[in-house]
PDB file of C-alpha atoms in Angstrom:
ATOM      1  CA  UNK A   1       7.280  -4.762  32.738  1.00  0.00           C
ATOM      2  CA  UNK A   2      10.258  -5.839  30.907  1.00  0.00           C
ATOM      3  CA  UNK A   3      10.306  -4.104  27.719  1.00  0.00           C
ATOM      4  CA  UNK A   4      13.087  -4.805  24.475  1.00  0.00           C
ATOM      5  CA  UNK A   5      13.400  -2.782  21.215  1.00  0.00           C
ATOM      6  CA  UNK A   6      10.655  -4.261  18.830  1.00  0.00           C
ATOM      7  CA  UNK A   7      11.535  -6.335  16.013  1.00  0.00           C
ATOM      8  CA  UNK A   8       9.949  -8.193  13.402  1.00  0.00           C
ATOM      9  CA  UNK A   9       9.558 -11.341  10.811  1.00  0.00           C
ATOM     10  CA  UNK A  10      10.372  -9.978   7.026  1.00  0.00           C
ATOM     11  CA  UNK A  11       8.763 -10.939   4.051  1.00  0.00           C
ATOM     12  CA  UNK A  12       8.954 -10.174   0.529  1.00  0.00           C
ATOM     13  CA  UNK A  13       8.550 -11.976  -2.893  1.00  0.00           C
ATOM     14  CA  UNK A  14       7.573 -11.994  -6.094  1.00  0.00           C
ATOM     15  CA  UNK A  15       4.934 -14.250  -6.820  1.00  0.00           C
ATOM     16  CA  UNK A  16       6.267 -17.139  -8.312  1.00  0.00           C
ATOM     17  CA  UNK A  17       9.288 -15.635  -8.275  1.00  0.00           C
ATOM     18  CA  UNK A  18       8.733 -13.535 -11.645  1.00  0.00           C
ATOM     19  CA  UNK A  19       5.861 -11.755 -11.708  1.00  0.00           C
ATOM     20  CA  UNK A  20       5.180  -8.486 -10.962  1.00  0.00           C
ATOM     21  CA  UNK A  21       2.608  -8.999  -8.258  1.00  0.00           C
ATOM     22  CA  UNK A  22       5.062  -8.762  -5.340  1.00  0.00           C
ATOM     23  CA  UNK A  23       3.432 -10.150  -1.870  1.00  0.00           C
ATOM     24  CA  UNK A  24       5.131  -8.321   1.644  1.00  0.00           C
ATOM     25  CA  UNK A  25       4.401  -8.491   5.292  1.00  0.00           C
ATOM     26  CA  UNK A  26       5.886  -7.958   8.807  1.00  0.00           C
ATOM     27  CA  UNK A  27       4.947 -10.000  11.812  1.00  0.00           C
ATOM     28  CA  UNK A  28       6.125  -8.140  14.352  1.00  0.00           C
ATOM     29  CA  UNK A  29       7.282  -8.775  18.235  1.00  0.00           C
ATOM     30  CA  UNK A  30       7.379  -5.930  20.860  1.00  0.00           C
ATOM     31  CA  UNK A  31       6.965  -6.168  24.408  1.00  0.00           C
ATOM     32  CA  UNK A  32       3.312  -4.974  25.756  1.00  0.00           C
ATOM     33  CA  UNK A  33       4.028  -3.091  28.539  1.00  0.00           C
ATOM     34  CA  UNK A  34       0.700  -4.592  30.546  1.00  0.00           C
ATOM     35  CA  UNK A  35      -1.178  -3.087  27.354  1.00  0.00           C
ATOM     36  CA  UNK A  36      -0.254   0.278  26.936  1.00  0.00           C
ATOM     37  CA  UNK A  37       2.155  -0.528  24.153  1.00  0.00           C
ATOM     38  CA  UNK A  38       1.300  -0.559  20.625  1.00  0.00           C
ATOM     39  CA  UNK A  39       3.116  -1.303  17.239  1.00  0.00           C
ATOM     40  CA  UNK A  40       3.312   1.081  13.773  1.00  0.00           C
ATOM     41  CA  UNK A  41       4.671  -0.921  11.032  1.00  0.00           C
ATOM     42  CA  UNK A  42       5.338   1.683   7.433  1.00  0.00           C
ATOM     43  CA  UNK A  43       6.952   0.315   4.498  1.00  0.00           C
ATOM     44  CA  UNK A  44       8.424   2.009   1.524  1.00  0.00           C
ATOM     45  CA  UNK A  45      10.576   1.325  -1.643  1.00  0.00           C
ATOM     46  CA  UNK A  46      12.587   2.138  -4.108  1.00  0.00           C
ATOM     47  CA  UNK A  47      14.420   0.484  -7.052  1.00  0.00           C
ATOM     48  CA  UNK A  48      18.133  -0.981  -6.370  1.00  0.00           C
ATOM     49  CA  UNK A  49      20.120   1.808  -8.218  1.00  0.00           C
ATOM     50  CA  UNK A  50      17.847   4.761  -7.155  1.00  0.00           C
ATOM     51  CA  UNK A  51      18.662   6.345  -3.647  1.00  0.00           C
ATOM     52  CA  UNK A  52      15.344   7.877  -2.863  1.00  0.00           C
ATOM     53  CA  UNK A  53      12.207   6.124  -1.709  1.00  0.00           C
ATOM     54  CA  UNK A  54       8.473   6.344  -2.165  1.00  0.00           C
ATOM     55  CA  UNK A  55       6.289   5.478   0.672  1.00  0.00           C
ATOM     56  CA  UNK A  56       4.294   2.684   0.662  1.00  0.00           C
ATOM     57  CA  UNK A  57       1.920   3.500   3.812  1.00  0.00           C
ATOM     58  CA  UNK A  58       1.411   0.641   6.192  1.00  0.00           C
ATOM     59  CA  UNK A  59       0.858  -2.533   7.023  1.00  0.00           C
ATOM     60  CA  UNK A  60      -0.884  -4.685   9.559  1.00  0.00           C
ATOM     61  CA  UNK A  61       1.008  -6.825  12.037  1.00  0.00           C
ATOM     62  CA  UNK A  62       1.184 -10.267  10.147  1.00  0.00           C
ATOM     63  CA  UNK A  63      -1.338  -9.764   7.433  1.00  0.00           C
ATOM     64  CA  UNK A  64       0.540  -9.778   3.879  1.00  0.00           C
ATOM     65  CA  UNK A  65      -0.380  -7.384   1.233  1.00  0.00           C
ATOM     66  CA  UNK A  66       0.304  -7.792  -2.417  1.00  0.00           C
ATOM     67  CA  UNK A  67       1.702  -4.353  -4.879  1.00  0.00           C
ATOM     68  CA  UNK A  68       3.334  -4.950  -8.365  1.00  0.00           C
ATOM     69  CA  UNK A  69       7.222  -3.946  -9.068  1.00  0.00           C
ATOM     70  CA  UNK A  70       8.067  -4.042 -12.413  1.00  0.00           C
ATOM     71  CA  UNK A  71       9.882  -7.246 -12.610  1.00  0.00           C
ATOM     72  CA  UNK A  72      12.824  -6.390 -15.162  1.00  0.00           C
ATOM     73  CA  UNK A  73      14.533  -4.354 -12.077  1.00  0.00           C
ATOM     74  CA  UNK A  74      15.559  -5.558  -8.023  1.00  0.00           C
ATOM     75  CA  UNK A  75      13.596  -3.577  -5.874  1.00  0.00           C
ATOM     76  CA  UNK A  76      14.650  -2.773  -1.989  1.00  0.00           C
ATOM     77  CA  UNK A  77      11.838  -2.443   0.223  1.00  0.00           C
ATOM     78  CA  UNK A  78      12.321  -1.236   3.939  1.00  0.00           C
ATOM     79  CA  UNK A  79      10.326  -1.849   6.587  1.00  0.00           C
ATOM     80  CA  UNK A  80      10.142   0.680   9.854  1.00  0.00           C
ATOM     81  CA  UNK A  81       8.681  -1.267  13.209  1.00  0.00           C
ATOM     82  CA  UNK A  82       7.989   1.179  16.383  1.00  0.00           C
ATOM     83  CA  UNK A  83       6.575   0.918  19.247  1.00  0.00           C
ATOM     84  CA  UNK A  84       5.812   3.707  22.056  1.00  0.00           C
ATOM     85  CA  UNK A  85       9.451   3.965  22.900  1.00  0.00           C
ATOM     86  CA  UNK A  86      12.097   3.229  19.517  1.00  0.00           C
ATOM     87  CA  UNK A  87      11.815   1.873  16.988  1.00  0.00           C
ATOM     88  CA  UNK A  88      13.636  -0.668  14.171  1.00  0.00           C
ATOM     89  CA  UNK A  89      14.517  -0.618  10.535  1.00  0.00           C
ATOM     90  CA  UNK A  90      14.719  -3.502   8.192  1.00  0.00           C
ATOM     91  CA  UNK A  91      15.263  -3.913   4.570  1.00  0.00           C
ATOM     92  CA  UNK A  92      14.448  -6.715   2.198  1.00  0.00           C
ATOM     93  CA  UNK A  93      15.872  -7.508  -1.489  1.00  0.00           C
ATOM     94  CA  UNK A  94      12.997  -8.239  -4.413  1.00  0.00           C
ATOM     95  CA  UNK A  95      15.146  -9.391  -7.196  1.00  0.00           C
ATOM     96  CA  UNK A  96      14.564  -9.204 -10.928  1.00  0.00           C
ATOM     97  CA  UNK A  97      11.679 -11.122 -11.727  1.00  0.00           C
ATOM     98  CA  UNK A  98      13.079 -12.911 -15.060  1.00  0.00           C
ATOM     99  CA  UNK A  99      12.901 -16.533 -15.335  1.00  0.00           C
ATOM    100  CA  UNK A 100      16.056 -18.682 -16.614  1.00  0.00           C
ATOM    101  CA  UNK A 101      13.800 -20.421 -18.984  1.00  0.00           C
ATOM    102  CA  UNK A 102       9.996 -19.229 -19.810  1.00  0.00           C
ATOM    103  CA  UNK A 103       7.747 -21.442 -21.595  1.00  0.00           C
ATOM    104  CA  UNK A 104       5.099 -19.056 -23.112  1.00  0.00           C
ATOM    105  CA  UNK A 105       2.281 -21.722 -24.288  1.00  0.00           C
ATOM    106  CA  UNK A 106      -0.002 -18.507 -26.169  1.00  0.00           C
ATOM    107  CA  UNK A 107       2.715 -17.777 -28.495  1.00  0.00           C
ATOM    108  CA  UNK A 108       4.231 -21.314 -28.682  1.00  0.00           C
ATOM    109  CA  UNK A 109       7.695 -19.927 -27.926  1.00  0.00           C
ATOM    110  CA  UNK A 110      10.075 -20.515 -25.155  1.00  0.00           C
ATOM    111  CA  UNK A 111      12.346 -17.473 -23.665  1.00  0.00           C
ATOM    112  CA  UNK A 112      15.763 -17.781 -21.915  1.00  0.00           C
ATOM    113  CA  UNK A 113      16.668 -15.305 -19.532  1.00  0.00           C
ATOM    114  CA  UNK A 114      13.813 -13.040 -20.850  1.00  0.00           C
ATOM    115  CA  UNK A 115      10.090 -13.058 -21.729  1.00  0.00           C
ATOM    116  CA  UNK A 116       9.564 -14.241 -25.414  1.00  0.00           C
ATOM    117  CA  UNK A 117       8.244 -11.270 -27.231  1.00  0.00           C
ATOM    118  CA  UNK A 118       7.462 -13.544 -31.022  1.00  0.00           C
ATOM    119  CA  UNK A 119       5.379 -16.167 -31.563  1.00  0.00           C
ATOM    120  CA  UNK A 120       6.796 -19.513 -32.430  1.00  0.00           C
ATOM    121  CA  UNK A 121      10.090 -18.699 -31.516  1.00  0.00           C
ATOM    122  CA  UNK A 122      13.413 -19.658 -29.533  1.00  0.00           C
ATOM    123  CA  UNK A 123      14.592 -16.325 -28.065  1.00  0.00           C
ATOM    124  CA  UNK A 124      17.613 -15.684 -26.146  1.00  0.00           C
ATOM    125  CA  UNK A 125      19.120 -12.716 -23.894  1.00  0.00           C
ATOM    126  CA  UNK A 126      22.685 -12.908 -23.266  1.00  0.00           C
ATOM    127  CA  UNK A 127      25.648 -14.997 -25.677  1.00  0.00           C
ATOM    128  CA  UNK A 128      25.699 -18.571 -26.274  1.00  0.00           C
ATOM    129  CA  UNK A 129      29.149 -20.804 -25.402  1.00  0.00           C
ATOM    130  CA  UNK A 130      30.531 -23.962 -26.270  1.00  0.00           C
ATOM    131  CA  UNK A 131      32.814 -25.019 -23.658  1.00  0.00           C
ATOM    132  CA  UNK A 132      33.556 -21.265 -22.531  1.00  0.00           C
ATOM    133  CA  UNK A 133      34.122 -19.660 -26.426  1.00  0.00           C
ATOM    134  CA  UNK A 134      31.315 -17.398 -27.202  1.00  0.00           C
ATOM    135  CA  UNK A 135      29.547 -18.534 -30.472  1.00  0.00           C
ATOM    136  CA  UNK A 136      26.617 -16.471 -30.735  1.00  0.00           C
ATOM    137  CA  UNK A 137      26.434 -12.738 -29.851  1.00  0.00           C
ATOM    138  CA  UNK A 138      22.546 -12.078 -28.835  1.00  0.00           C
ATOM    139  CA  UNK A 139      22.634  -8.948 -29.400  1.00  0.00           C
ATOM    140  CA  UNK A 140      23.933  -8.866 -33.204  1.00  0.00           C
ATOM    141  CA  UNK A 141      20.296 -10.551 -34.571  1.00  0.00           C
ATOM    142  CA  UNK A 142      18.276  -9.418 -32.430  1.00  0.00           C
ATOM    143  CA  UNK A 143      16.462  -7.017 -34.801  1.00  0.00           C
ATOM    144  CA  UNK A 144      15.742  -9.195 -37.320  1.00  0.00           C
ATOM    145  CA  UNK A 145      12.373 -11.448 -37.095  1.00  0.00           C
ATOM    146  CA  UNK A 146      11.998 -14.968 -38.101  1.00  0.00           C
ATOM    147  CA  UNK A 147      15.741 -14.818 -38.881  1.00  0.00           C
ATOM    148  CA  UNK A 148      17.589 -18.343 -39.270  1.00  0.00           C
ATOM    149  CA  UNK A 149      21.224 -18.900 -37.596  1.00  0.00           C
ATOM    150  CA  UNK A 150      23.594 -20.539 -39.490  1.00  0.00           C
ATOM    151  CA  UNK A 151      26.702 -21.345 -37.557  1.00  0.00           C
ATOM    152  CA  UNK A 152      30.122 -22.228 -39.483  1.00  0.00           C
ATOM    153  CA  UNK A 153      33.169 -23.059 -37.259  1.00  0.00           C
ATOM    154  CA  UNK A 154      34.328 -19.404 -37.797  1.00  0.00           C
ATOM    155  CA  UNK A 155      31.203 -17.641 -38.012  1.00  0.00           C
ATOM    156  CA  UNK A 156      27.680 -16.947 -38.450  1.00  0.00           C
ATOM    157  CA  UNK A 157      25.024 -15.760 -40.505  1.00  0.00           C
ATOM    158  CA  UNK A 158      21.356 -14.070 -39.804  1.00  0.00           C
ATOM    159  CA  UNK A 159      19.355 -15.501 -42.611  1.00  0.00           C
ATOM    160  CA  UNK A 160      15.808 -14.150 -42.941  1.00  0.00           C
ATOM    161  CA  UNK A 161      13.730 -16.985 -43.983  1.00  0.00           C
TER     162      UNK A 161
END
């Protein structure tokens, strides 16, 4: 009857790596102790910059389950596996769920480093650099809708067109 502390397989992942729909599981290992051993596996989570978490419940050994995170945040996600005697704590990363480039084919616009929100558009979050000098600062036309960029070797201009 050789018996060791039980541990576990991790996993957890967005779907596709960006969406919501976040898929998590725990195939655990524990020593049976000629059968009267047993395994609890819980699972809660919180979001990266919060301290406090919200239980999840519990899973079954190896069978994934699938929950939605809001994918503009990282997520932490710890998993608890006892058996009869101790038990073991685990915690997995969910990243932010944002695409470098998204091709949105409905509104026939393509999104870098976010979801485009316009249709037929080119829409960027962050600042644009030519050989490490910024040229475009995001943030400074991002209000305006259906705006034009004109760039001058010193400047540029939002142009509504």
């Amino acid at each position: 009857l050789e018996w060791h502390i039980p541990t576990a397989i991790i996993k957890a992942s967005r779907i596709s790596n960006y969406y919501p729909q976040t898929s998590i599981m725990a195939d655990a290992d524990y020593s049976s102790l000629d059968g009267k051993n047993s395994i609890g596996i819980s699972w809660e989570y919180k979001e990266r910059t919060s301290s406090t978490y919200i239980s999840g419940g519990s899973l079954v050994d190896a069978e994934p389950i699938i929950f939605s995170l809001d994918n503009e945040k990282a997520w932490d996600i710890r998993f608890t596996i006892s058996d009869r005697l101790a038990q073991r704590q685990y915690t997995a990363i969910v990243e932010i769920g944002i695409p470098i480039v998204f091709f949105d084919r409905n509104k026939r616009s393509m999104g870098i480093n976010k979801f485009p929100s316009n249709s037929s558009s080119l829409e960027i979050k962050g600042n644009t650099y030519h050989d490490g000098d910024i040229i475009f600062d995001n943030f400074v036309c991002e209000e305006f809708s259906g705006e034009e960029i004109v760039l001058t070797d010193e400047e540029f201009v939002c142009k509504a067109i």
